[in-house]
Amino acid sequence: MRSETAPAIRLEDYQQPAYRIDTVHLTIRLQPNETEVVCATSVASRDGTDAGAPLILDGDELTLVGIALNGKALDEGAYSVTPERLEIHTPPAEPFELVITTRINPDANTKLMGLYRSSGTYCTQCEAEGFRRITYFLDRPDVLAVYTTRIEASSKDCPILLANGNPVDAGRIENSDRHFSVWHDPHPKPAYLFALVAGDLARVADGYQTMSGKQVDLNIFVEHGNEAMCGWAMDSLKRSMKWDEETFGLEYDLEVFNIVAVSDFNMGAMENKGLNIFNDKYVLADPETATDQDYANIEAVIAHEYFHNWTGNRITCRDWFQLCLKEGLTVFRDQEFTSDMRSRPVKRITDVRLLKSHQFPEDAGPLAHPVRPRAYHEINNFYTATVYEKGAEVVRMLKTVLGAADFKKGLDLYFERHDGNATTIEAFLTCFEDATGTDLAQFALWYEQAGTPVVSVKTRHDPGNRTFTVDLAQEIPPVPGQKNSKPALIPLRFGLVAANGEDMETGAADGIEIANDTMLLEKARQKVVFSDVPSKPVLSLLRGFSAPVRLDQHQSEDELELLAASDRDPFNRWQAVQTLAMQELLRLTQLARSEKPLTPSQSVLDLFGTVLQDAELDPALKALALTLPSEADIAQEIGKDVDPDAIHQARQRLRAEFALTHRSALLKALTDHMPTGTYSPDAQTAGKRALSNRALHYFAVSDAEETAQRVWERFSNADNMTDRISCLTLLVHDGMPKRNEALKAYRLRHENSSLAMDKWFMVQATAPGSDTLKLVRSLKSDALFDETNPNRVRALLQSFATGNPTQFARVDGTGFEFIVESVLEIDKRNPQVASRLLTSFRSWRALESKRCALAESALLKISSCEELSRDSRDIIDRTLQ
Ligand code: PHE
Ligand code: ZN
């Protein structure tokens, strides 16, 4: 039987720490397997703490070497210690100096939390609870201290020594082959923002002058040989710094800003004060190895981490329940940045697709949780789409509800009032209430309630009284552990579209509060009556996706076609096309399920043709409109008794029929929009490339000899990764004759680029077709597969589990078994990567009964395993609940 699960940590149990730590002086003597950490802190009891209350410090796999208080070694009876905990039984009442020496083993650290080595470089990851793997500490975000860090290491192996803040000293260590450097960070910060890096790295240097005229040194550190791949990241950094000054008046606050790229990293990147550490896939780019999407991701992640300097670092979280305070707000900020750098509608559609494909299923399954959770077993499992993406949607709604000017007032007050604090969502919302006089009590429910509200809509026009009535209702479907959901405050941006495609002018609306173009739905049901509506309008609701809700609204094909053709809101134009495509895909899936012939409807084919040939439409938007909902999207829409094979058949059928119907227009689009000249990752050119490749994606489905030849040639002649990888995907996924030749050629070309090889693994892992599982198994033993590298694990295993619905959910259950085996292997060395892989089962109950039963027995196998990490235990328990 499995061991007892530890009790959950609860928001309601929050208590201030008993002690403060005001300053930290760290001396870290780096050795690959015996690093010594001396941590000297000044500690004081907090007001209200009983005299002599024990000081309890967190640890994790630590070895204590020594402990001294006010300069004297502590008697053994004065403290007790385990690898996880150090208690000083009765500390003095007056402030005191505590010096703790620990020994750690960076080379043995496979969890990639705390101090570890990646390709020889020492680096740290302390969020959320990694600092306790370096020294015993009050490892919680509401303990803010000023850090001074001295690093000592071999001069030869580690010419570069970095830590948070500004460099203050450096030199040789006498009579040794070692050197040191000292860094001081004047800004008090929680331990999760601590970082150090030491290694033999190349430096790409630049500079930035802030709006008040201060000069900041900017550096990006990478492995030797990668210097030429840092230009885009550096450019993105400078644009981020400028944008934050112009948009929010926020300036950088240290003399240096350092970025380090490492190849072994559990997450995307980390905002450590003055020393951001990145997964190298969000730093390194050149046209040879990075796609347009990679360039866009780098720009966004660089911005995200930089923006954390204010939203996260200067103002941090009181406890980990408040994670969305920094993450939701910072995602909102990076989304706005991208919108300003690129195309706002394209960015909005991209973000909503991500939200719907990642957050909606999370919110509809066993892992659902509020944007601000109330309980957790393992905080690492709460770096979720709900906290990040829905968290950003909530901030966006706040802006919509208050209006841009009042939103700005509230945010300005937040920066002014809470600079230097570790704070909460309540305090954040209070700033907006105080600055604008708005009561946000109902709005706050967005942070408290899990589940995606469903807004149902019924409309009718009465020509006699010239009224247009909209019946609105909202409801949150059942969520595990959440009873009696309350109505949320839902901002619904809308327009009433006339037959000519323009927005109608109408008389007043009764029954709801409307500000500008936004209705505020606040009750469970509301009847809205518009007066002076001369003719029957089409309701364009949820423009710009103004709230993270599902709409239950039955619009006719004609109505949707009108919106698709002429809604002035680009998001809803896209949405109308998607809705029509989805309806058709649901119908075809139904037919496939009952083994009837699949005949796509002419009207959808025509609509796609119209979109394809619309000369006005921005290519990037067109490419998005012509992208069919994914198989996972369709599964989600179906919601229960899901048969992935039927979905796959339906989608492939529609794709093929579209290709057949519009062959010449597709050919024209794919050639006309193919950019010429030297590669540029800018949004416009990338949009054209996206459209050209989207056209090719359809065109390629025909089995004509010349088609395969065309794809092969485009693959072989591609001068950039975007084209090369989209052709390789077609060759492999559509099983074209030269598929193996292409894979070989790609491998030969990119063998030395691990980022490019990740794509090679991913393309194969996501290929439909019943031989994929066998292939993926064999790739797991490929010389280039490395189980210790999280990017590689994600490329092969995670993308198989989440990006290959028919093969993961094979009807013989072997896809599930394979992932279960892999989770159990990986869990031993890296629980975070394993538990993330395990979340790929989150929608298992929606599968048809046979697959559902197979998924359950696979999950039970994990659950019955005795030696499971806390991370995986938490996910498995919730998934099976
Ligand atoms: N805080 C990081 C970010 O959002 C993400 C992260 C979390 C990285 C935990 C590492 C560990 O930018
Ligand atoms: Zn973040």
Short mmCIF file of N, CA and C in Angstrom, two decimals, residues 162 253 275 367 524 613 620 724 730 747 758 777 799 827 835:
data_model
loop_
_atom_site.label_atom_id
_atom_site.label_comp_id
_atom_site.label_asym_id
_atom_site.label_seq_id
_atom_site.Cartn_x
_atom_site.Cartn_y
_atom_site.Cartn_z
N LEU A 162 28.68 34.77 -11.28
CA LEU A 162 27.59 35.75 -11.26
C LEU A 162 26.63 35.48 -10.11
N ASP A 253 16.42 49.06 -12.04
CA ASP A 253 16.92 49.59 -10.78
C ASP A 253 18.27 49.03 -10.31
N LEU A 275 19.57 38.72 -12.39
CA LEU A 275 20.26 37.55 -12.97
C LEU A 275 19.21 36.53 -13.44
N LEU A 367 -8.07 18.30 -12.28
CA LEU A 367 -7.02 19.18 -11.76
C LEU A 367 -7.48 20.64 -11.66
N ALA A 524 -27.26 35.63 -12.17
CA ALA A 524 -27.37 34.31 -12.79
C ALA A 524 -28.14 34.41 -14.10
N GLN A 613 -9.55 33.56 -50.26
CA GLN A 613 -9.38 34.49 -51.38
C GLN A 613 -9.68 35.94 -51.01
N ALA A 620 -1.50 36.85 -41.67
CA ALA A 620 -1.39 36.11 -40.41
C ALA A 620 -2.78 35.73 -39.89
N ARG A 724 11.38 24.78 -43.16
CA ARG A 724 11.93 23.42 -43.12
C ARG A 724 11.10 22.51 -42.22
N LEU A 730 4.87 17.79 -42.67
CA LEU A 730 3.99 17.23 -43.71
C LEU A 730 4.54 15.88 -44.20
N ARG A 747 18.43 15.34 -39.68
CA ARG A 747 19.30 14.95 -38.56
C ARG A 747 20.76 15.26 -38.85
N ASP A 758 15.40 18.78 -30.90
CA ASP A 758 14.13 18.65 -30.16
C ASP A 758 12.96 18.61 -31.15
N ARG A 777 9.09 4.55 -28.95
CA ARG A 777 9.83 3.66 -28.05
C ARG A 777 11.29 3.51 -28.50
N SER A 799 5.23 15.54 -25.87
CA SER A 799 4.50 15.87 -27.09
C SER A 799 3.75 14.64 -27.61
N ASP A 827 10.34 10.02 -12.65
CA ASP A 827 10.00 10.50 -11.31
C ASP A 827 11.15 10.32 -10.33
N SER A 835 5.83 14.81 -13.02
CA SER A 835 4.45 15.14 -12.67
C SER A 835 3.78 15.95 -13.79
#
